[in-house]
XYZ file of C-alpha atoms in Angstrom:
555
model
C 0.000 0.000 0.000
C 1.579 2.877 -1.205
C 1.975 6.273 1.107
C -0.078 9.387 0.937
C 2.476 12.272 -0.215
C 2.390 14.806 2.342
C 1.490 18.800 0.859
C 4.216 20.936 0.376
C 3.837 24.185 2.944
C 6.853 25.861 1.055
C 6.646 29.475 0.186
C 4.855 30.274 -2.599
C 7.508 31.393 -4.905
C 9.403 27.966 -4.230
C 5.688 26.190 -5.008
C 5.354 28.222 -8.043
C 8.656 27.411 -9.584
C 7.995 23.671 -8.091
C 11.150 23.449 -6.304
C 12.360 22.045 -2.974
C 11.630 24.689 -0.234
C 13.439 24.640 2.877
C 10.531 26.483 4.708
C 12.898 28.167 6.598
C 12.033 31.560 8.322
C 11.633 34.560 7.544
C 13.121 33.721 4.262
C 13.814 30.528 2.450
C 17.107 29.153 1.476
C 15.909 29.387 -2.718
C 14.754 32.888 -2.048
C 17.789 34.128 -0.537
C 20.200 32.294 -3.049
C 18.588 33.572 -5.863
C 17.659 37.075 -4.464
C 13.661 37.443 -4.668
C 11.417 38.194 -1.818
C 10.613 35.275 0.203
C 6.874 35.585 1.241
C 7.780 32.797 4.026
C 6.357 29.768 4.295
C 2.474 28.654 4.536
C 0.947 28.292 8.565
C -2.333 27.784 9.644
C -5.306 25.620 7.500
C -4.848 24.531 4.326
C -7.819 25.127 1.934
C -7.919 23.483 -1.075
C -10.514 24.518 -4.353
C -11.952 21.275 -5.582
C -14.343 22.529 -8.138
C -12.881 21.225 -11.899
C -10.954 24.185 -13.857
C -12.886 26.010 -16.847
C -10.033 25.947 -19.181
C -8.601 23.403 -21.107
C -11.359 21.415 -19.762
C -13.171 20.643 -23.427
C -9.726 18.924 -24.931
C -8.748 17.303 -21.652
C -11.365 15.238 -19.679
C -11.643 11.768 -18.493
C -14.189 9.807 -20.567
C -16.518 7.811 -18.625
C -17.662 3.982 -18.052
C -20.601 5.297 -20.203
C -20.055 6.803 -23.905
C -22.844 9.677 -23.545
C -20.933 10.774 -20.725
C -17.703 13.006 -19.703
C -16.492 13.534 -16.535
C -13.860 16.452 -16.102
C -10.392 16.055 -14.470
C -10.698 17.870 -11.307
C -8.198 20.680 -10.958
C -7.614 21.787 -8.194
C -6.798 25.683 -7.680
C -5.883 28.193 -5.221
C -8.153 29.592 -3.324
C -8.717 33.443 -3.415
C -7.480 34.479 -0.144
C -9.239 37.306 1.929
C -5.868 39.994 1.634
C -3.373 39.741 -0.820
C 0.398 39.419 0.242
C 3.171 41.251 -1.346
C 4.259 38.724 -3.589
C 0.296 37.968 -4.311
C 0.465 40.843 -7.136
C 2.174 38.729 -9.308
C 0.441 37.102 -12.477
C 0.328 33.451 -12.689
C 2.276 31.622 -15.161
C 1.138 29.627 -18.350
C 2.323 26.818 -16.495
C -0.670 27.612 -13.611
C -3.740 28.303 -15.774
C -3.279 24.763 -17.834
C -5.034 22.108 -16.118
C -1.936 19.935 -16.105
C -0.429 21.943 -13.635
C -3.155 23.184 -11.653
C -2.106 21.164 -8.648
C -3.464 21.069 -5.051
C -1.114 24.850 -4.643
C -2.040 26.688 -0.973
C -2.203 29.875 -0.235
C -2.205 31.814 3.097
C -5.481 33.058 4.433
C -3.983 36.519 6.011
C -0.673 38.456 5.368
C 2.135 37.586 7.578
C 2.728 40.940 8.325
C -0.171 40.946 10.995
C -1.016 44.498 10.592
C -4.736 44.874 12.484
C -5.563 47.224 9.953
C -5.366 44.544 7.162
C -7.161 42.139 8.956
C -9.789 44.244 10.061
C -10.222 45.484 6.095
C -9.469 41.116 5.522
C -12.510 40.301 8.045
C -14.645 43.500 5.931
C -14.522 41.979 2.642
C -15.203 38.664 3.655
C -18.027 39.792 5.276
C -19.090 41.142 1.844
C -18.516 38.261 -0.154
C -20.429 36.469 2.791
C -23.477 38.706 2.252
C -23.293 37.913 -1.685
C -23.395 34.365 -1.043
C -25.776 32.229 -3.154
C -26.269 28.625 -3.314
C -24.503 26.775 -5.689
C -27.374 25.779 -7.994
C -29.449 27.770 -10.630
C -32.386 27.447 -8.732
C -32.625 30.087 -5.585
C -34.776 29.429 -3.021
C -36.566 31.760 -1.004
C -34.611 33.014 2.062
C -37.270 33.886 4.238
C -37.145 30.116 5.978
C -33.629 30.070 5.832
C -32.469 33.329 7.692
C -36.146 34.704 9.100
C -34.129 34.166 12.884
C -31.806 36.368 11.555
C -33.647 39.404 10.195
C -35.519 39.203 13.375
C -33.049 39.653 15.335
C -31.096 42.640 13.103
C -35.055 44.035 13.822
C -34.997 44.200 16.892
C -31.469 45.508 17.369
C -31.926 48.084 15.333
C -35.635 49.508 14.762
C -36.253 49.007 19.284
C -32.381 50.774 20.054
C -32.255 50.579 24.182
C -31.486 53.820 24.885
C -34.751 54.982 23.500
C -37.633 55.355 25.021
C -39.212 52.833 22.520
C -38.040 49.973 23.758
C -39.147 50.646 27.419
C -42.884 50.397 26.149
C -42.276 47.657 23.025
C -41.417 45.088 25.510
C -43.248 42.686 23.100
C -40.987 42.980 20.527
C -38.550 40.121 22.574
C -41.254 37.143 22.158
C -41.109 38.014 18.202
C -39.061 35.186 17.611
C -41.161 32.676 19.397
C -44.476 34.342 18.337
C -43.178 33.603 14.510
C -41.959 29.654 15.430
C -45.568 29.478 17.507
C -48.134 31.117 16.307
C -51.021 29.228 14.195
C -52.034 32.655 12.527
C -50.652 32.424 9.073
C -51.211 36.403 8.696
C -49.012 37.108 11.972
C -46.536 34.712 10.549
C -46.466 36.641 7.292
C -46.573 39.975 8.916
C -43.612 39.012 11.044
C -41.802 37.650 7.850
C -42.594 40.898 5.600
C -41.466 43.449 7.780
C -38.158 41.836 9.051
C -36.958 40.741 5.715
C -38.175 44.503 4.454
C -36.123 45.874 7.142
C -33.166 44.240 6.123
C -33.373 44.968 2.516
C -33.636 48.456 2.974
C -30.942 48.628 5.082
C -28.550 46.674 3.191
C -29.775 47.911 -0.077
C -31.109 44.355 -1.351
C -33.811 45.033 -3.984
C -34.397 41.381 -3.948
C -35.206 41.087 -0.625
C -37.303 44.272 -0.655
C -39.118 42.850 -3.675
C -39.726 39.356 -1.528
C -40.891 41.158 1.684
C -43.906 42.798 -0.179
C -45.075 39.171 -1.824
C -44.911 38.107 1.576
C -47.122 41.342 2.937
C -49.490 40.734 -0.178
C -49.913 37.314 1.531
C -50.148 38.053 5.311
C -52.683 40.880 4.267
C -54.797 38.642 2.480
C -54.867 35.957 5.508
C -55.577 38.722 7.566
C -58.492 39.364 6.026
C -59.172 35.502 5.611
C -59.092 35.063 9.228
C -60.912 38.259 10.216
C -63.958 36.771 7.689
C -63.741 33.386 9.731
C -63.469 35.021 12.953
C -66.894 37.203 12.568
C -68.668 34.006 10.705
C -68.110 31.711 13.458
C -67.964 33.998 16.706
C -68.620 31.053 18.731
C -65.555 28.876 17.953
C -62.822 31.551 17.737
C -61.544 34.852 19.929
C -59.906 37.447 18.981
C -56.377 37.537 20.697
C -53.635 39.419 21.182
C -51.339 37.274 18.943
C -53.754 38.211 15.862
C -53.067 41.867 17.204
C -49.638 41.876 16.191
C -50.601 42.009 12.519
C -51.725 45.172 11.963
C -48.450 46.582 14.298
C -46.572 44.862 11.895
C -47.961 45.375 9.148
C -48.157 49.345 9.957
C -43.586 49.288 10.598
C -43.320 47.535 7.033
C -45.589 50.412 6.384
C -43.002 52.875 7.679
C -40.192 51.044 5.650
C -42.063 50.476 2.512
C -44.384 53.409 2.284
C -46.550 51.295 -0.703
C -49.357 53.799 -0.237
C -49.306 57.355 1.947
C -51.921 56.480 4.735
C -50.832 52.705 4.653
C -49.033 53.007 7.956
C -52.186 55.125 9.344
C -55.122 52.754 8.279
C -53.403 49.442 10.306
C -52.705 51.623 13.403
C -56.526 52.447 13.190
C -56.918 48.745 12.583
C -54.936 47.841 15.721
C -56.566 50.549 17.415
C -60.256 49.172 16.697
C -58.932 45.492 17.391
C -57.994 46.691 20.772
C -61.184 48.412 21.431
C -63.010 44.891 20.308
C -60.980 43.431 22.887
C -61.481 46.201 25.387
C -59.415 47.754 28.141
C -59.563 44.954 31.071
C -58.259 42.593 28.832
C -54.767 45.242 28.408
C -53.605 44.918 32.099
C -50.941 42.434 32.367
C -48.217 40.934 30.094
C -47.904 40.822 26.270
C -51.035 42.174 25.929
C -50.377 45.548 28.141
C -46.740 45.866 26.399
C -48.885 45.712 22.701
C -51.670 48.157 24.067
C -49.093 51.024 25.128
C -46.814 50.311 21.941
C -49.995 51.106 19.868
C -50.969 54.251 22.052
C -47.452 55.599 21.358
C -47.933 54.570 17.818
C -51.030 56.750 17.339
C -49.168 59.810 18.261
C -47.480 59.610 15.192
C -50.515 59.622 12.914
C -52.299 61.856 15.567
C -54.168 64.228 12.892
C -55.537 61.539 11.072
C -58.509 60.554 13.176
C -61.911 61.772 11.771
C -63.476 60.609 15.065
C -61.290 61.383 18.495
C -59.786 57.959 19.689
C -61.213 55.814 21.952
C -57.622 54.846 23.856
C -57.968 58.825 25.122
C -60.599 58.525 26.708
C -61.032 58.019 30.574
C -61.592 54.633 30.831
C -58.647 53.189 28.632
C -56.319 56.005 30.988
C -56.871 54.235 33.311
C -57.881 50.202 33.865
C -54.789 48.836 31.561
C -52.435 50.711 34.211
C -54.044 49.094 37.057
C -51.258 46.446 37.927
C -48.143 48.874 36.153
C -48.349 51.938 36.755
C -48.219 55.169 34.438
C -44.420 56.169 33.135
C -43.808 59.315 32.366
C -44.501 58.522 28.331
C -47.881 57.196 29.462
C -48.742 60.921 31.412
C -47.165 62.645 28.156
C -49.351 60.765 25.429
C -52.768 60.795 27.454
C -52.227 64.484 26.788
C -51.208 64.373 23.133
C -54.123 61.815 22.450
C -57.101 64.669 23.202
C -55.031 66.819 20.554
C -57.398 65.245 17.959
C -60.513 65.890 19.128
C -58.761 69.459 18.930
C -58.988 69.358 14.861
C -61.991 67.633 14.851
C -63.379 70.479 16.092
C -61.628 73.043 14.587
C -62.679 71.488 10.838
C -65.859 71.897 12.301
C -65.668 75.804 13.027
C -63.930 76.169 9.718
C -67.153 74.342 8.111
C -69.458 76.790 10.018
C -67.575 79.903 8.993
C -67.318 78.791 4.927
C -71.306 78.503 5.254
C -71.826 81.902 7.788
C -73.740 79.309 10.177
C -75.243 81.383 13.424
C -73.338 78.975 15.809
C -69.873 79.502 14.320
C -68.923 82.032 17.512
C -69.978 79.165 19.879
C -68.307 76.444 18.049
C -64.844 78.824 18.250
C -65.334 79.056 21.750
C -65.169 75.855 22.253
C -62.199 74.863 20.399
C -60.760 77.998 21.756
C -61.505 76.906 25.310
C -60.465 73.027 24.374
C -56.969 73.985 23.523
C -56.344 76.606 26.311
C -57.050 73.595 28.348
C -54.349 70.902 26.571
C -51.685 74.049 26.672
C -52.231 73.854 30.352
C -51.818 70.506 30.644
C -48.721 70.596 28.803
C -47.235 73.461 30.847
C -47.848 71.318 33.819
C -46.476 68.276 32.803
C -43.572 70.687 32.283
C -43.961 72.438 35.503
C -44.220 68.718 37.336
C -41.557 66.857 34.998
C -38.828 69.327 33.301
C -36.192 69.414 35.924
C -36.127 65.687 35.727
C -35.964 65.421 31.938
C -33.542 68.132 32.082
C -31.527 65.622 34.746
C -32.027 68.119 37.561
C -33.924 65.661 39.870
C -35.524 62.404 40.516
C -38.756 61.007 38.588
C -42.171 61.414 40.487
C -45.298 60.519 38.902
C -47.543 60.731 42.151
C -50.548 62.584 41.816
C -49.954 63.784 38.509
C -53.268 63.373 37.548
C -54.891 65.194 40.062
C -53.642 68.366 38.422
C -56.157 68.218 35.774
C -59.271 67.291 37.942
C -59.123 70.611 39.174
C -57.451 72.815 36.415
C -58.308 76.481 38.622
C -56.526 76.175 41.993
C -53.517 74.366 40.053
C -52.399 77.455 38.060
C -49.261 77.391 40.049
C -47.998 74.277 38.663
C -47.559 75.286 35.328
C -44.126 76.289 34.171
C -42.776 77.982 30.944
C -40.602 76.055 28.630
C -36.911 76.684 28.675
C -34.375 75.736 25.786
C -32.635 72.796 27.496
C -28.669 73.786 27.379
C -27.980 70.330 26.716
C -29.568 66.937 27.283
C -28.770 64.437 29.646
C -29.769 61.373 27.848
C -31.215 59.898 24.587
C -34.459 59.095 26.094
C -34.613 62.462 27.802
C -34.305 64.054 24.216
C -36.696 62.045 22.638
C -39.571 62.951 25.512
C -38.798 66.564 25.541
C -39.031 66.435 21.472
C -42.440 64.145 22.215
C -43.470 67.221 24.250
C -41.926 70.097 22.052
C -44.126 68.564 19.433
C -47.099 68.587 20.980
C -47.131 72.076 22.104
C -46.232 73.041 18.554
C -50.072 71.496 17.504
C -51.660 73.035 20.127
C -49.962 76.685 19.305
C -50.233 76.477 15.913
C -54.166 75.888 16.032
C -54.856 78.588 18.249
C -52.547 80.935 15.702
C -54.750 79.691 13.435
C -57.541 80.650 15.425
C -56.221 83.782 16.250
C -57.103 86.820 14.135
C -53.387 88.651 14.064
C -51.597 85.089 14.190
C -48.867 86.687 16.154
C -49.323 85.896 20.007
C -48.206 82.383 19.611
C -44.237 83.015 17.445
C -41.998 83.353 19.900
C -43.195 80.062 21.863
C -43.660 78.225 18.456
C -39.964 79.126 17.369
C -38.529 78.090 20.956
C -40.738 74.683 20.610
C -39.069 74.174 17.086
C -35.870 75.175 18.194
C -35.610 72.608 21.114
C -36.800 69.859 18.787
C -33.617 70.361 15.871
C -31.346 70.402 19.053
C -32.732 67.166 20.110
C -32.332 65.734 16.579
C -28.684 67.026 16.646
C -28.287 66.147 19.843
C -28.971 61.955 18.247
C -27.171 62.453 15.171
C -24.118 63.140 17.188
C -24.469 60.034 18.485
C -25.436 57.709 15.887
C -28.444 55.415 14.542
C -27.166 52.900 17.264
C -28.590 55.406 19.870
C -31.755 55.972 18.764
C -35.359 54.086 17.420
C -35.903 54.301 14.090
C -39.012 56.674 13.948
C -38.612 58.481 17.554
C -38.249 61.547 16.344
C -39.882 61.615 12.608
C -43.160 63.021 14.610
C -41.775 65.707 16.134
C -39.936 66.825 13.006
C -43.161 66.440 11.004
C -44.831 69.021 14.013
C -42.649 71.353 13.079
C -42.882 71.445 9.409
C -46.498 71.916 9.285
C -46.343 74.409 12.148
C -42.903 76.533 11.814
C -43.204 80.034 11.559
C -39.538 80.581 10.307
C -38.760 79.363 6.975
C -35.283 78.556 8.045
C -36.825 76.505 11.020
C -38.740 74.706 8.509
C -36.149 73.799 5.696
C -33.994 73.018 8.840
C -36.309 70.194 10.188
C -37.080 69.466 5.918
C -33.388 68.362 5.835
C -32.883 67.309 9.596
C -36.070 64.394 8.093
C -34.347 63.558 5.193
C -31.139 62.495 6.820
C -32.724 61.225 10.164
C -34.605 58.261 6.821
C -31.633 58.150 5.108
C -29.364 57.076 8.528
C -32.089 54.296 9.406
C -33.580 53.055 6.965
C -36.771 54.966 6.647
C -36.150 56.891 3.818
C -39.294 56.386 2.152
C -41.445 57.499 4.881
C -38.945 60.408 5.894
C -38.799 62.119 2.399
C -43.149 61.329 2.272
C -43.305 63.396 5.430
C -40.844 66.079 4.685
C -42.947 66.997 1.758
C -46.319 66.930 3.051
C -48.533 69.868 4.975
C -49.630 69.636 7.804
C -54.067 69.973 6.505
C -52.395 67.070 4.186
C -52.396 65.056 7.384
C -56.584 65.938 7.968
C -56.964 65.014 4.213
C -57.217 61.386 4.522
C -61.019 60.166 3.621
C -63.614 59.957 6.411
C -64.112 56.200 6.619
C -61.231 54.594 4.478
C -61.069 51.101 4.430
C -58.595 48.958 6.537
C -56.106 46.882 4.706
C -55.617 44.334 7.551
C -59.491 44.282 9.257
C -61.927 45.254 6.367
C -63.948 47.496 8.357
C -64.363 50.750 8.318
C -62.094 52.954 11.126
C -65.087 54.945 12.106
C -67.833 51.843 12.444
């Protein structure tokens, strides 16, 4: 039995002129006698390229047992390493390309120089060539089954970043992965699917995978609907739950990614807001279910002038019974301000009908609305009053008794405090709540300016509001995507273009949008928002029809 020859681990040079190498070190004995550079001699794995070489391969193949047949000689050839050497530059000889001769040559992995630089630029381009990767066949398969796991979890790390305030109320968003593995809903499934592969593709600029992530949201929206028709056929057999629930929330981020139609993200937040009604507020107190029902409410605030009808989460009831076993934060005091901003507008259209048709009750109606947002601008100066010098990092959080302020709005006056400019912010989530706020106020100001005959009383607060908010945004960018969610602060940039009085303010926050999309993936929906009004917002039809439920919003 003969003995299996042993690979040469000579230097390259000696391999390529297929000579004895003494592998010596640093240089060879062949090198230094005949005076070239000496790359030194091969450590580590070997890796060896078995696939048969293209040339030569028509006049020099094997023939087979069977005459239809040929079977090429396998050559085997270097492999590409991940850095070339110094020596590496060098064009292979005749001798290498003809099949012959294409022995089972080596070649090191990394340069011996072990710079960190190289290997850090090595480890980059393999990454690359990594990402590139397709299966060796013609036939591609779908990657959604193969890496879903992993553009769940580059979803989570990146859209739910924990320094924002979005991840202290998505809490959800960490039984994703065994929601998707668990769940019988087929439209959950697909939701799940569609916005974590779209997500991805954005982000990495994949137009395949982008193209793949909407089949798979045509498909989870049509089993939503599916299910929804089964579910109010046969009321007896089947519940609504709060794993169906995550639909629409999905469906409404690959929304935000995608942007296939303006109000798409809007209509399933209404969806998901209507579910939740269905399933009503006692049902919101404890687990998964209270982490989806504030994740919505904080949701809403960024579609907060599209409701024709004010939203049921605002009123008393759901303010209350979810937070009966965890309490309020202070983004749960903040937003059951910002949700009675609505009924605001709703108004206010109202008046604005009145006036066009010189109705009798059009003084009475601006009273009201009048009245209705000198209220909310209270509310907001106290939340200010009770909660600034925390924000600002001055003291400790406090959230007792917070609500008794508003039960009795004229021996409270005292507690309402002015905004200041913060000098500088203590924290990420800090920013992002005193933007939350800054954009609020900016609603409220701007529809009593518009309210208000000269327009004038409300500028200077308005340009302080707007001011505070491009700090904030600078304030993140400074840091980096990694320190912020995705969307926090794409609402209150889209307060303050509808509502700046400075044209520099408002090409300022037109811009700051544009790069906020660009820097996380959200492009689509950034450049949609930087373009639109702030009446284009009220402009969406009365009772549009949900993608994902198939109802109208306002039935």
């Amino acid at each position: 039995m003969g003995t299996r020859a042993s690979r040469s681990k000579g230097c390259r040079t000696c391999r390529q002129r297929r000579v004895k190498c003494d592998e010596a070190q640093p240089e060879c004995g062949q090198c230094l006698r005949l005076g070239r550079q000496c790359p030194g001699p091969f450590k580590g794995t070997l890796f060896i390229n078995v696939q048969p070489d293209a040339q030569g391969e028509s006049s020099q193949h094997h023939q087979s047992r069977f005459p239809h047949e040929t079977r090429p000689k396998p050559a085997l050839e270097p492999v590409q390493s991940l850095t070339r050497s110094r020596t590496s530059t060098a064009k292979p000889t005749n001798s290498e390309k003809s099949p012959r001769s294409a022995k089972r040559s080596l070649q090191r992995p990394f340069p011996s120089s072990g710079s960190h630089a190289t290997d850090a630029e090595a480890l980059a381009r393999s990454m690359d060539e990594i990402a590139q990767m397709e299966l060796p066949s013609w036939y591609q398969p779908s990657k959604a089954e193969i890496f879903q796991q992993h553009y769940t979890a580059y979803f989570i790390g990146n859209w739910f970043n924990p320094s924002s305030f979005l991840i202290k109320l998505n809490l959800w968003v960490f039984h994703i992965p065994a929601i998707s593995c668990s769940s019988s809903s087929r439209a959950v499934q697909y939701s799940i699917r569609a916005t974590t592969m779209a997500f991805y593709g954005v982000k990495t600029g994949n137009l395949a995978l982008q193209t793949e992530a909407s089949d798979w949201y045509g498909r989870g929206m049509a089993e939503q609907r599916t299910e929804l028709e089964h579910l109010s056929t046969h009321p007896d057999n089947q519940q609504l739950s709060f794993t169906g629930l995550l639909a629409p929330v999905m469906f409404s981020m690959f929304e935000s990614v995608m942007v296939t139609s303006a109000a798409g993200s809007a209509q399933h937040l209404h969806a998901a807001s209507r579910m939740l009604e269905i399933l009503g507020p006692e049902a919101c107190q404890n687990g998964v279910a209270n982490s989806l029902f504030r994740s919505i409410r904080v949701a809403m605030i960024y579609v907060l002038l599209s409701w024709d009808t004010a939203p049921a989460l605002a009123s008393k009831t759901w303010c209350t019974i979810p937070y009966t076993h965890r309490p309020k934060t202070i983004i749960d005091v903040l937003d059951d301000i910002l949700l009675q901003i609505p009924a605001c507008y709703i108004l206010q259209s109202r008046w604005r009908d009145l006036k066009r048709a010189f109705h009798p009750e059009v003084d009475v109606v601006e009273a009201e609305v009048t009245t209705m947002a000198q209220d909310l601008k209270f509310k907001l100066d106290c939340f200010w009053g009770y909660y600034g010098d925390h924000l600002l990092g001055l003291k400790a959080l406090d959230l007792s008794d917070f609500e008794n302020v508003f039960d009795d709005l004229p021996r409270n006056r005292a507690h309402a405090a002015e905004f200041s400019l913060p000098i500088e912010f203590p924290d990420v989530f800090s920013a992002e709540i005193i933007a939350r706020y800054n954009a609020g106020y900016l609603l409220i100001c701007g529809l009593l300016r518009s309210m208000d005959s000269s327009g004038d009383n409300y500028g200077p607060e308005i340009n302080a509001h707007g001011e505070s908010i491009l700090s904030a945004v600078e304030y993140h960018e400074q840091l980096g995507p990694s320190h912020s969610g995705c969307i926090s602060m794409i609402f209150p940039l889209r307060s303050l273009i509808g509502q700046a009085k400075s044209e520099d303010q408002r090409k300022a926050a037109q811009r700051a949008i544009v790069t906020w999309g660009e820097r996380r993936g959200v492009v689509k929906l950034c450049n949609l928002q930087s373009s639109r009004d702030t009446e284009d917002q009220r402009s969406l039809p009365v009772e549009f029809k949900s993608p994902s439920l198939g109802f109208t919003s306002s039935s």
